[in-house]
Coordinates of C-alpha atoms in Angstrom, one line a residue:
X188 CA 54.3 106.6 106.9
X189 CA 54.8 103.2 108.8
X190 CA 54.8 101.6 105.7
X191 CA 57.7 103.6 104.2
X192 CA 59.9 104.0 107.1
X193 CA 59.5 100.1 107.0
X194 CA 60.6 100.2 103.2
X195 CA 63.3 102.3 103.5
X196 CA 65.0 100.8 106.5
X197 CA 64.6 97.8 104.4
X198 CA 66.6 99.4 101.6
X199 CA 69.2 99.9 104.0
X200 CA 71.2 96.8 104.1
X201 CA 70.5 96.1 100.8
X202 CA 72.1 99.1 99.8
X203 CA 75.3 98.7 101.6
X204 CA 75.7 94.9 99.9
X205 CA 75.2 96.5 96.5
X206 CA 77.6 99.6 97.2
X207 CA 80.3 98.4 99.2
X208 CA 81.7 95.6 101.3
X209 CA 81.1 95.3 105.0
X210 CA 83.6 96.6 107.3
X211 CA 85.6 94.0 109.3
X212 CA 83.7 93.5 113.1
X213 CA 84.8 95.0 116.4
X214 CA 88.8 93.8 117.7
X215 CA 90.0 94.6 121.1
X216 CA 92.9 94.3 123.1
X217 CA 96.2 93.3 120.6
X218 CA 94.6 93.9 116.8
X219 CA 98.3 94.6 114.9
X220 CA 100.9 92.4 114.5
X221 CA 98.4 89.7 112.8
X222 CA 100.2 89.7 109.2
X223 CA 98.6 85.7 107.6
X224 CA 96.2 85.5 111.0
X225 CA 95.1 81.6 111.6
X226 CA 92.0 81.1 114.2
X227 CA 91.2 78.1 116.1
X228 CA 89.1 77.5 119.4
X229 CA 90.0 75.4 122.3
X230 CA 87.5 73.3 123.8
X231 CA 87.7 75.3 126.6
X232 CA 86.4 78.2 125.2
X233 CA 89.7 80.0 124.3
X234 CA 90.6 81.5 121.0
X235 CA 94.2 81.5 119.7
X236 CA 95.5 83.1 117.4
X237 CA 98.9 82.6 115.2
X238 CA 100.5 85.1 112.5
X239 CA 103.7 85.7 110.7
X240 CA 107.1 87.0 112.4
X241 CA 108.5 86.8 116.0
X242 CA 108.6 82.8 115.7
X243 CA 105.0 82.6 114.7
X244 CA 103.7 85.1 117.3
X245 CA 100.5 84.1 119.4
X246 CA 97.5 86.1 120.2
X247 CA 94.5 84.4 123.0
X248 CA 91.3 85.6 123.5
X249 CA 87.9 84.7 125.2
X250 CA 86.1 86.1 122.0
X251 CA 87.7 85.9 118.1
X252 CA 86.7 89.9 118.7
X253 CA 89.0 89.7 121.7
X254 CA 90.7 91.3 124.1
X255 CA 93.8 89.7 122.3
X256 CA 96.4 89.4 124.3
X257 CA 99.9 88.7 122.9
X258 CA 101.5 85.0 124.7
X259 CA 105.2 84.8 122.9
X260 CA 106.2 82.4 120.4
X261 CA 105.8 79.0 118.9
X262 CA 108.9 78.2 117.3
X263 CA 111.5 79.5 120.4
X264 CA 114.2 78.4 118.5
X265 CA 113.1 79.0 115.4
X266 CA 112.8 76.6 112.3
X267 CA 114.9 73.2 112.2
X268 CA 114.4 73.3 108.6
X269 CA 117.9 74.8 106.9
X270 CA 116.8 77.3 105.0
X271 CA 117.2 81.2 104.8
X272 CA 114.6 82.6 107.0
X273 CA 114.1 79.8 109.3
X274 CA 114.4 82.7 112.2
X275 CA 111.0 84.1 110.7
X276 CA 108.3 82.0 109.9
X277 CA 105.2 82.8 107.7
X278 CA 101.8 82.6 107.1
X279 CA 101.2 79.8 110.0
X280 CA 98.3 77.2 109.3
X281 CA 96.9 75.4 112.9
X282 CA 94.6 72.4 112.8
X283 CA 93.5 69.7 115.4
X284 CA 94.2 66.7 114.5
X285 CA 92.7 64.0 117.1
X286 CA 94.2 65.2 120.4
X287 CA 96.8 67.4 118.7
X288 CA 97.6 70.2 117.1
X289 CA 99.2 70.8 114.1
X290 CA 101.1 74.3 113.0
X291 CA 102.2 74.6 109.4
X292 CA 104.6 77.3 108.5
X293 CA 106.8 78.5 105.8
X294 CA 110.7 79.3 105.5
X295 CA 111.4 81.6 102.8
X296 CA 112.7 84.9 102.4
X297 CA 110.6 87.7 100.2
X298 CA 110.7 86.9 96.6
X299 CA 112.4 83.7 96.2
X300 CA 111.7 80.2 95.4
X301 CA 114.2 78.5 97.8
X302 CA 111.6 77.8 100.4
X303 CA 109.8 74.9 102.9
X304 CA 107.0 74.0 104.8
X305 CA 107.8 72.9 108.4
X306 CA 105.5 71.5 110.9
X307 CA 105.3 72.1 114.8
X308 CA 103.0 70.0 116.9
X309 CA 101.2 70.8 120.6
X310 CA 98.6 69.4 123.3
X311 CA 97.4 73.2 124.3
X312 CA 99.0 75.7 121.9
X313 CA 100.7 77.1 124.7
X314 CA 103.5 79.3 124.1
X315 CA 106.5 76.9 125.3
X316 CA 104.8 73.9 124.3
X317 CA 105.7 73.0 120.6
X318 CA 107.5 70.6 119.4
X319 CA 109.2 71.7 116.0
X320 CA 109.2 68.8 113.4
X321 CA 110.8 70.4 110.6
X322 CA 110.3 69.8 106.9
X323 CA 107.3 68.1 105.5
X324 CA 108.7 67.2 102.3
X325 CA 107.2 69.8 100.9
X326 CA 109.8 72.1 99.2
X327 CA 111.2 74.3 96.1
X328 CA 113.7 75.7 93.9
X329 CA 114.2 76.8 90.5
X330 CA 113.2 73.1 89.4
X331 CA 109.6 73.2 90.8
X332 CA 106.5 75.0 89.3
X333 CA 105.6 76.7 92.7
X334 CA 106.7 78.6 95.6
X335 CA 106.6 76.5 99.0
X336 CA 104.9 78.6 101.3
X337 CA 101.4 79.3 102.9
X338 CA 100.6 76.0 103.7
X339 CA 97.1 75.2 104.9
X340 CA 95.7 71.2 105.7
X341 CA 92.1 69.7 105.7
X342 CA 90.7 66.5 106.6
X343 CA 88.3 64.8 103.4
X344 CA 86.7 61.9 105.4
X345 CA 89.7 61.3 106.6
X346 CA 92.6 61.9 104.4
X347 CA 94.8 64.7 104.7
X348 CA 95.6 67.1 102.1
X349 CA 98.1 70.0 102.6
X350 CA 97.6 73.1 99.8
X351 CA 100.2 75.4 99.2
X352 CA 102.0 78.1 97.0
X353 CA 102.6 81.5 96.1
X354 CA 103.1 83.3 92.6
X355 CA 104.9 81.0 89.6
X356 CA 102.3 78.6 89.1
X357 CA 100.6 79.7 92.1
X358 CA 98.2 76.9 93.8
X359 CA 99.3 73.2 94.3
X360 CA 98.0 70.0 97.0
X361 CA 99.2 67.0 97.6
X362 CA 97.9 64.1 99.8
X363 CA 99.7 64.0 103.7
X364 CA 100.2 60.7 105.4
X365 CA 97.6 59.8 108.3
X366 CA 99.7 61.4 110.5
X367 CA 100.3 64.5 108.7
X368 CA 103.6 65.5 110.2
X369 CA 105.1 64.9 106.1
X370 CA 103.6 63.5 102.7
X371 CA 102.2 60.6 102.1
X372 CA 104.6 58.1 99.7
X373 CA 104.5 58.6 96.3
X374 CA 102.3 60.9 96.0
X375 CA 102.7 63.5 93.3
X376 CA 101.8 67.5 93.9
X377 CA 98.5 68.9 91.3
X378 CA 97.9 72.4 90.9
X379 CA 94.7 73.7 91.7
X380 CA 94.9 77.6 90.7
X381 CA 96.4 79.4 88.5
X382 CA 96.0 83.3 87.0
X383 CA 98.5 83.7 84.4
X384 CA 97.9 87.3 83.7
X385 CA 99.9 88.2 87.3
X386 CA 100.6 84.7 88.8
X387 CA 100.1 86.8 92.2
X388 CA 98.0 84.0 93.2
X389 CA 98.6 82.8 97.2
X390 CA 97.7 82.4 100.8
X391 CA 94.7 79.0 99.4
X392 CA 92.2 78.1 102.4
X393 CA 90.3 74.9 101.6
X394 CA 86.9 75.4 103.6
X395 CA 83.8 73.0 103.5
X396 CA 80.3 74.3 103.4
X397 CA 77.3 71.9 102.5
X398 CA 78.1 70.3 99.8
X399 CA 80.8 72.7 98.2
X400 CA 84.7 72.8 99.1
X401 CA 85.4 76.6 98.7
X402 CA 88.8 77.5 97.7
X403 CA 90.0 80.8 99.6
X404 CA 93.0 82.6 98.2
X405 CA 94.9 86.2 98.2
X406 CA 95.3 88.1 94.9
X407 CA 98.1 90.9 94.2
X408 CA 100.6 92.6 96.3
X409 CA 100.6 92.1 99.9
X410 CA 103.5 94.1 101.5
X411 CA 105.3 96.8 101.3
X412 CA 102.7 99.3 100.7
X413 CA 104.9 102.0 102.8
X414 CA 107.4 101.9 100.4
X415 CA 105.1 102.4 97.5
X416 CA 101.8 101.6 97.1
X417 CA 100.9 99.4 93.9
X418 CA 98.2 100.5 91.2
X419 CA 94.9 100.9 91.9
X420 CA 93.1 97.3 92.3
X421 CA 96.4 95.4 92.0
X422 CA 96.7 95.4 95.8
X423 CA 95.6 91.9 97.9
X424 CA 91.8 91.3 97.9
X425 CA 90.0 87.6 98.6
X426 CA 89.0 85.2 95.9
X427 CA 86.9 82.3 95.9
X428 CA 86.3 79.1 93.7
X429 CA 84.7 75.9 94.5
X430 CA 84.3 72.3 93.6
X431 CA 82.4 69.4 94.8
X432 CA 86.2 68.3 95.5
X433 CA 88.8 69.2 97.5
X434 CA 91.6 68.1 95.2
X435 CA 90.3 69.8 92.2
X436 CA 87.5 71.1 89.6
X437 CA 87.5 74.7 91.2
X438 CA 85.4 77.5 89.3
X439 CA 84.1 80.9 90.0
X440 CA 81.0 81.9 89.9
X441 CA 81.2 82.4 86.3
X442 CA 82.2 78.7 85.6
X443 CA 85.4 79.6 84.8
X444 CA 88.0 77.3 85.9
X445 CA 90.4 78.6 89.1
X446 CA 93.1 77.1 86.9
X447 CA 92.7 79.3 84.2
X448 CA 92.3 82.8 86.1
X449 CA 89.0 82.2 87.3
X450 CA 88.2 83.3 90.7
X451 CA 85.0 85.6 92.4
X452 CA 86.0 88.5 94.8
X453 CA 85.3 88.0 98.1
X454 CA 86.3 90.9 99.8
X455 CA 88.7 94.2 98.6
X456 CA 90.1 97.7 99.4
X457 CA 87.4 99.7 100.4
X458 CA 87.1 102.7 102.6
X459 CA 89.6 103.1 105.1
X460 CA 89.9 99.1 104.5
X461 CA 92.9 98.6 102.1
X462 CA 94.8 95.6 100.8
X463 CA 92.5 92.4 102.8
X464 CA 94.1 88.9 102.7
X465 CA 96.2 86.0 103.7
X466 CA 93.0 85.1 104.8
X467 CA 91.0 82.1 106.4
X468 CA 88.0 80.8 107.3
X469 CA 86.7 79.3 110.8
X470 CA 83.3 77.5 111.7
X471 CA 82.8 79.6 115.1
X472 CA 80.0 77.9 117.6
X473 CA 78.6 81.6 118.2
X474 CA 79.4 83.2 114.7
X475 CA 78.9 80.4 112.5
X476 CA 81.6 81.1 109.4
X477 CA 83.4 83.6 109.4
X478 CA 86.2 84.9 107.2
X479 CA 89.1 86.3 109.3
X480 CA 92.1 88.1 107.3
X481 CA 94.5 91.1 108.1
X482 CA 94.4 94.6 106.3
X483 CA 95.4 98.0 106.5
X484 CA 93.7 100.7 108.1
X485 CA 94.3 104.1 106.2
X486 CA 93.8 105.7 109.2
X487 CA 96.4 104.3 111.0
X488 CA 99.4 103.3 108.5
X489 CA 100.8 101.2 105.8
X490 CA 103.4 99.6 107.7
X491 CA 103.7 95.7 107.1
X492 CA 103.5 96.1 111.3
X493 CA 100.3 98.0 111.5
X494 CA 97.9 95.2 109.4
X495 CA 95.4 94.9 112.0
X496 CA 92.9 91.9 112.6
X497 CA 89.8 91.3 110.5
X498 CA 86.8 89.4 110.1
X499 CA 83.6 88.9 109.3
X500 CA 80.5 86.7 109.2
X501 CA 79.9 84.4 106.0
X502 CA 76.2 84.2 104.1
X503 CA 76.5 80.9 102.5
X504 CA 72.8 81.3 101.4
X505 CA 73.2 82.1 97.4
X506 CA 75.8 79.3 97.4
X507 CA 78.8 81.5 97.2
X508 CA 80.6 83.4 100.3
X509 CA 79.2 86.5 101.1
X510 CA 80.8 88.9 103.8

Protein backbone atom coordinates (compact mmCIF):
# COMPACT_ATOMS: atom_id res chain seq x y z
CA UNK A 1 0.00 0.00 0.00
CA UNK A 2 3.14 2.29 0.82
CA UNK A 3 4.29 1.48 -2.43
CA UNK A 4 1.17 2.71 -4.35
CA UNK A 5 0.22 5.67 -2.34
CA UNK A 6 3.97 6.48 -3.27
CA UNK A 7 3.15 5.83 -7.04
CA UNK A 8 0.13 7.62 -7.18
CA UNK A 9 1.11 10.79 -5.44
CA UNK A 10 3.88 10.51 -7.89
CA UNK A 11 1.39 10.52 -10.79
CA UNK A 12 0.12 13.65 -9.47
CA UNK A 13 2.26 16.32 -10.80
CA UNK A 14 2.85 14.59 -13.69
CA UNK A 15 -0.64 14.64 -14.42
CA UNK A 16 -1.32 18.19 -14.04
CA UNK A 17 1.78 19.04 -16.65
CA UNK A 18 0.26 16.73 -19.13
CA UNK A 19 -3.50 18.00 -18.61
CA UNK A 20 -3.17 21.54 -18.05
CA UNK A 21 -0.99 24.51 -17.31
CA UNK A 22 -0.16 25.62 -13.78
CA UNK A 23 -2.09 28.29 -12.28
CA UNK A 24 -0.29 31.68 -11.78
CA UNK A 25 1.23 31.75 -7.83
CA UNK A 26 -0.29 33.65 -4.91
CA UNK A 27 -0.62 37.94 -5.40
CA UNK A 28 -1.48 40.12 -2.59
CA UNK A 29 -2.12 43.52 -1.77
CA UNK A 30 -2.74 45.60 -5.44
CA UNK A 31 -2.97 42.49 -8.19
CA UNK A 32 -5.27 44.68 -11.06
CA UNK A 33 -4.26 47.41 -12.86
CA UNK A 34 -0.99 45.35 -14.17
CA UNK A 35 -2.02 45.41 -18.11
CA UNK A 36 2.17 44.67 -19.90
CA UNK A 37 3.54 44.08 -16.00
CA UNK A 38 7.61 44.63 -16.00
CA UNK A 39 9.49 43.26 -12.72
CA UNK A 40 12.78 44.33 -11.46
CA UNK A 41 14.39 44.07 -7.88
CA UNK A 42 16.26 46.77 -6.04
CA UNK A 43 19.33 45.91 -4.33
CA UNK A 44 17.59 46.59 -1.40
CA UNK A 45 15.37 44.01 -1.55
CA UNK A 46 12.32 45.85 -2.98
CA UNK A 47 10.30 44.76 -6.00
CA UNK A 48 8.75 47.29 -8.46
CA UNK A 49 6.66 46.94 -10.62
CA UNK A 50 5.56 49.08 -13.90
CA UNK A 51 2.37 48.55 -16.26
CA UNK A 52 0.46 50.36 -18.88
CA UNK A 53 -1.90 53.50 -18.28
CA UNK A 54 -1.91 56.27 -15.52
CA UNK A 55 1.70 57.45 -16.82
CA UNK A 56 3.20 54.06 -16.51
CA UNK A 57 1.64 53.22 -13.04
CA UNK A 58 3.96 51.71 -10.32
CA UNK A 59 3.37 48.87 -8.04
CA UNK A 60 6.37 47.99 -4.80
CA UNK A 61 6.51 45.06 -2.94
CA UNK A 62 8.84 43.18 -0.44
CA UNK A 63 7.93 39.88 -2.36
CA UNK A 64 7.15 39.65 -6.52
CA UNK A 65 3.85 37.82 -4.73
CA UNK A 66 3.52 41.06 -2.86
CA UNK A 67 1.54 43.04 -0.91
CA UNK A 68 1.67 45.39 -3.95
CA UNK A 69 1.15 48.61 -3.21
CA UNK A 70 0.29 51.20 -5.86
CA UNK A 71 3.19 54.48 -5.64
CA UNK A 72 1.89 56.96 -8.58
CA UNK A 73 3.41 57.56 -11.86
CA UNK A 74 6.53 57.62 -13.85
CA UNK A 75 5.92 59.89 -16.54
CA UNK A 76 4.07 62.93 -14.40
CA UNK A 77 3.86 64.82 -17.26
CA UNK A 78 3.39 62.41 -19.61
CA UNK A 79 5.50 61.59 -22.86
CA UNK A 80 7.75 64.43 -24.51
CA UNK A 81 7.51 62.54 -27.55
CA UNK A 82 4.57 64.31 -29.97
CA UNK A 83 2.56 61.79 -30.73
CA UNK A 84 -1.13 60.78 -30.06
CA UNK A 85 -1.24 59.04 -26.81
CA UNK A 86 1.76 60.46 -25.23
CA UNK A 87 -0.76 61.01 -22.05
CA UNK A 88 -0.90 57.07 -21.92
CA UNK A 89 1.98 55.06 -22.16
CA UNK A 90 2.23 51.26 -22.81
CA UNK A 91 3.73 48.25 -22.22
CA UNK A 92 6.74 49.77 -20.09
CA UNK A 93 10.19 47.86 -20.31
CA UNK A 94 12.73 48.67 -16.92
CA UNK A 95 16.39 47.63 -16.95
CA UNK A 96 19.53 48.66 -14.94
CA UNK A 97 21.96 49.80 -16.64
CA UNK A 98 25.21 50.52 -14.44
CA UNK A 99 23.80 52.74 -11.64
CA UNK A 100 20.61 53.60 -13.57
CA UNK A 101 17.58 52.72 -14.66
CA UNK A 102 16.23 52.61 -17.78
CA UNK A 103 12.13 52.66 -18.67
CA UNK A 104 11.13 52.02 -22.19
CA UNK A 105 7.59 52.80 -23.22
CA UNK A 106 5.37 53.19 -26.16
CA UNK A 107 3.19 56.15 -27.59
CA UNK A 108 0.57 54.92 -29.71
CA UNK A 109 -3.03 54.77 -29.72
CA UNK A 110 -5.05 51.22 -30.40
CA UNK A 111 -4.61 50.06 -33.91
CA UNK A 112 -2.37 52.35 -35.56
CA UNK A 113 1.00 52.52 -36.87
CA UNK A 114 1.81 56.21 -36.02
CA UNK A 115 3.67 55.30 -32.86
CA UNK A 116 7.30 55.73 -30.70
CA UNK A 117 9.44 54.38 -28.19
CA UNK A 118 10.39 56.92 -25.45
CA UNK A 119 12.79 56.44 -22.71
CA UNK A 120 12.73 57.65 -19.03
CA UNK A 121 15.71 57.27 -16.81
CA UNK A 122 15.96 57.05 -12.59
CA UNK A 123 18.55 56.35 -9.64
CA UNK A 124 15.61 54.53 -7.34
CA UNK A 125 12.50 54.15 -9.47
CA UNK A 126 10.80 56.27 -7.24
CA UNK A 127 7.64 57.75 -8.24
CA UNK A 128 8.76 61.55 -8.78
CA UNK A 129 12.15 60.67 -9.77
CA UNK A 130 12.27 60.18 -13.66
CA UNK A 131 13.67 61.94 -15.96
CA UNK A 132 11.66 61.65 -19.43
CA UNK A 133 14.13 61.47 -22.43
CA UNK A 134 11.76 61.20 -25.17
CA UNK A 135 12.18 59.41 -28.43
CA UNK A 136 14.77 56.81 -29.05
CA UNK A 137 14.76 56.98 -32.73
CA UNK A 138 12.83 54.30 -32.79
CA UNK A 139 9.55 55.09 -34.70
CA UNK A 140 6.68 54.20 -37.50
CA UNK A 141 4.24 55.00 -40.01
CA UNK A 142 2.71 53.68 -43.03
CA UNK A 143 6.42 53.55 -44.50
CA UNK A 144 7.86 51.05 -41.97
CA UNK A 145 7.24 47.15 -41.85
CA UNK A 146 6.32 47.34 -38.06
CA UNK A 147 4.38 48.84 -35.36
CA UNK A 148 6.76 50.85 -32.70
CA UNK A 149 5.71 49.70 -29.49
CA UNK A 150 6.51 47.17 -26.73
CA UNK A 151 9.89 47.88 -26.47
CA UNK A 152 12.09 45.62 -24.34
CA UNK A 153 16.34 46.02 -24.12
CA UNK A 154 19.22 43.40 -23.17
CA UNK A 155 22.68 43.66 -22.59
CA UNK A 156 24.90 40.79 -25.03
CA UNK A 157 28.41 41.17 -23.45
CA UNK A 158 27.89 44.44 -23.52
CA UNK A 159 26.01 45.83 -26.39
CA UNK A 160 22.65 46.89 -26.18
CA UNK A 161 19.84 45.75 -28.33
CA UNK A 162 16.30 47.14 -28.01
CA UNK A 163 13.40 44.59 -29.64
CA UNK A 164 10.24 45.86 -30.55
CA UNK A 165 6.79 45.60 -32.55
CA UNK A 166 3.35 44.61 -32.77
CA UNK A 167 1.25 43.10 -35.66
CA UNK A 168 2.34 44.10 -39.55
CA UNK A 169 5.54 42.39 -39.61
CA UNK A 170 5.45 41.84 -36.08
CA UNK A 171 9.11 41.39 -34.36
CA UNK A 172 12.14 43.74 -35.16
CA UNK A 173 15.81 44.68 -33.06
CA UNK A 174 18.18 46.97 -33.59
CA UNK A 175 21.57 47.71 -31.89
CA UNK A 176 21.27 50.91 -29.03
CA UNK A 177 24.29 53.08 -28.41
CA UNK A 178 26.35 52.37 -25.10
CA UNK A 179 24.29 54.53 -23.49
CA UNK A 180 21.04 53.26 -24.59
CA UNK A 181 19.00 56.43 -24.20
CA UNK A 182 18.62 56.18 -28.49
CA UNK A 183 20.15 53.90 -31.43
CA UNK A 184 23.34 53.39 -32.17
CA UNK A 185 24.40 55.23 -35.81
CA UNK A 186 23.72 53.66 -38.69
CA UNK A 187 22.47 50.86 -37.65
CA UNK A 188 19.57 49.31 -39.58
CA UNK A 189 16.35 47.51 -37.80
CA UNK A 190 16.13 43.18 -38.68
CA UNK A 191 13.12 41.35 -37.98
CA UNK A 192 13.16 38.57 -35.79
CA UNK A 193 9.42 37.04 -35.87
CA UNK A 194 6.99 36.85 -37.95
CA UNK A 195 3.47 34.66 -38.24
CA UNK A 196 1.88 35.63 -41.35
CA UNK A 197 -1.25 33.63 -40.88
CA UNK A 198 -2.51 36.54 -38.14
CA UNK A 199 0.54 38.89 -37.92
CA UNK A 200 -0.85 39.15 -34.14
CA UNK A 201 2.64 38.73 -33.14
CA UNK A 202 3.85 41.27 -29.98
CA UNK A 203 4.90 42.16 -26.54
CA UNK A 204 9.02 40.02 -27.59
CA UNK A 205 11.09 39.51 -24.17
CA UNK A 206 14.68 38.52 -24.99
CA UNK A 207 15.78 36.32 -21.86
CA UNK A 208 19.13 34.41 -21.50
CA UNK A 209 19.27 30.99 -19.97
CA UNK A 210 22.52 28.80 -20.34
CA UNK A 211 23.43 28.87 -23.43
CA UNK A 212 20.12 29.74 -25.24
CA UNK A 213 18.54 33.36 -25.74
CA UNK A 214 14.75 32.67 -25.49
CA UNK A 215 12.53 34.77 -27.34
CA UNK A 216 9.26 35.57 -25.28
CA UNK A 217 6.26 37.01 -27.22
CA UNK A 218 2.23 37.42 -26.98
CA UNK A 219 0.10 35.84 -29.65
CA UNK A 220 -3.71 37.04 -30.57
CA UNK A 221 -5.99 39.51 -29.21
CA UNK A 222 -5.23 41.17 -26.05
CA UNK A 223 -8.02 43.64 -25.17
CA UNK A 224 -11.26 44.26 -25.31
CA UNK A 225 -12.57 41.03 -24.33
CA UNK A 226 -15.74 42.92 -22.56
CA UNK A 227 -16.84 44.09 -25.64
CA UNK A 228 -16.66 40.68 -27.38
CA UNK A 229 -14.60 38.01 -26.74
CA UNK A 230 -12.56 36.62 -29.87
CA UNK A 231 -12.76 32.86 -31.05
CA UNK A 232 -11.87 30.20 -29.23
CA UNK A 233 -7.81 29.94 -29.08
CA UNK A 234 -7.35 33.24 -30.90
CA UNK A 235 -7.09 35.07 -27.62
CA UNK A 236 -3.29 36.13 -26.17
CA UNK A 237 -1.22 33.08 -24.96
CA UNK A 238 2.86 33.05 -24.55
CA UNK A 239 5.25 31.74 -27.26
CA UNK A 240 8.67 30.95 -27.19
CA UNK A 241 11.68 30.48 -29.71
CA UNK A 242 15.31 30.44 -29.23
CA UNK A 243 18.63 30.94 -30.74
CA UNK A 244 22.16 30.72 -29.68
CA UNK A 245 21.79 34.57 -30.59
CA UNK A 246 20.14 37.38 -29.55
CA UNK A 247 19.89 39.13 -32.91
CA UNK A 248 18.52 36.27 -34.76
CA UNK A 249 18.16 32.34 -35.79
CA UNK A 250 15.05 31.90 -33.48
CA UNK A 251 13.12 28.43 -33.76
CA UNK A 252 10.57 26.52 -31.93
CA UNK A 253 10.77 23.54 -30.59
CA UNK A 254 9.99 22.01 -33.85
CA UNK A 255 12.85 23.73 -35.74
CA UNK A 256 10.75 25.89 -37.38
CA UNK A 257 11.98 29.33 -37.87
CA UNK A 258 10.15 32.29 -35.50
CA UNK A 259 10.25 34.09 -38.76
CA UNK A 260 8.16 31.98 -40.56
CA UNK A 261 5.24 31.30 -37.88
CA UNK A 262 7.18 29.14 -35.76
CA UNK A 263 6.85 29.55 -32.08
CA UNK A 264 6.07 26.79 -28.86
CA UNK A 265 3.29 27.70 -26.39
CA UNK A 266 4.28 28.70 -23.25
CA UNK A 267 1.43 29.27 -21.42
CA UNK A 268 -2.64 29.87 -22.55
CA UNK A 269 -6.33 30.20 -21.49
CA UNK A 270 -7.03 27.69 -19.14
CA UNK A 271 -9.42 27.39 -16.30
CA UNK A 272 -10.56 30.48 -14.86
CA UNK A 273 -7.10 31.69 -16.45
CA UNK A 274 -7.97 33.45 -19.84
CA UNK A 275 -6.08 35.45 -22.39
CA UNK A 276 -2.10 35.35 -20.49
CA UNK A 277 0.52 37.75 -22.02
CA UNK A 278 2.43 40.93 -22.51
CA UNK A 279 4.64 38.92 -20.59
CA UNK A 280 8.32 38.83 -19.22
CA UNK A 281 10.69 37.09 -17.68
CA UNK A 282 12.86 37.91 -14.40
CA UNK A 283 15.99 35.93 -12.81
CA UNK A 284 14.49 36.29 -9.00
CA UNK A 285 17.44 35.44 -6.20
CA UNK A 286 14.58 33.34 -4.23
CA UNK A 287 12.49 32.05 -7.30
CA UNK A 288 15.02 31.58 -9.84
CA UNK A 289 13.12 32.43 -13.38
CA UNK A 290 10.06 33.16 -13.41
CA UNK A 291 7.65 34.19 -16.06
CA UNK A 292 5.47 37.08 -14.88
CA UNK A 293 2.45 38.23 -17.31
CA UNK A 294 -1.15 39.66 -16.71
CA UNK A 295 -4.55 37.71 -17.45
CA UNK A 296 -7.99 37.61 -16.89
CA UNK A 297 -9.71 35.92 -14.16
CA UNK A 298 -13.17 34.61 -15.27
CA UNK A 299 -14.20 34.89 -12.05
CA UNK A 300 -13.82 38.33 -11.66
CA UNK A 301 -14.21 40.16 -15.14
CA UNK A 302 -13.08 40.87 -18.60
CA UNK A 303 -12.42 44.42 -18.23
CA UNK A 304 -8.99 45.64 -19.75
CA UNK A 305 -9.00 47.09 -15.86
CA UNK A 306 -9.48 43.86 -14.04
CA UNK A 307 -6.18 41.84 -15.77
CA UNK A 308 -4.68 40.82 -12.62
CA UNK A 309 -0.93 39.92 -11.91
CA UNK A 310 0.69 36.58 -12.82
CA UNK A 311 3.55 34.45 -12.63
CA UNK A 312 5.16 31.64 -12.36
CA UNK A 313 8.33 29.59 -11.89
CA UNK A 314 10.44 28.49 -15.10
CA UNK A 315 11.82 24.59 -15.49
CA UNK A 316 14.56 25.23 -17.93
CA UNK A 317 15.59 21.46 -17.48
CA UNK A 318 14.29 19.87 -21.08
CA UNK A 319 15.91 23.01 -22.66
CA UNK A 320 12.66 24.77 -23.34
CA UNK A 321 10.57 27.03 -20.73
CA UNK A 322 8.27 25.20 -18.80
CA UNK A 323 5.72 26.89 -16.30
Amino acid sequence: MVLLGTLILGFIPLLGSVLGYANPKACSGTCTNSHDPAIIRRADGTYFRFSTGGKIAIHTAPDIAGPWTYRGAAILSGSSINLPGNQDLWAPDVTLVGNTYYLYYSVSTFGVQNSAIGVATSSTMDAGSWTDHGATGVRSDSSKPYNAIDPNLINVDGTYYLTWGSFWKDIYQAQMKASPLTLASGVSSYQLAYDPATTAVEGAFVFKYGNYYYLFYSQGKCCGYDAGLPKPGEEYKIKVCRSTTATGGFVDKNGVACTRGGGTVVLESHGNVYGPGGQGVYQDPKYGPILYYHYVDKTIGYRDGDKRFGWNTIDFSSGWPVV
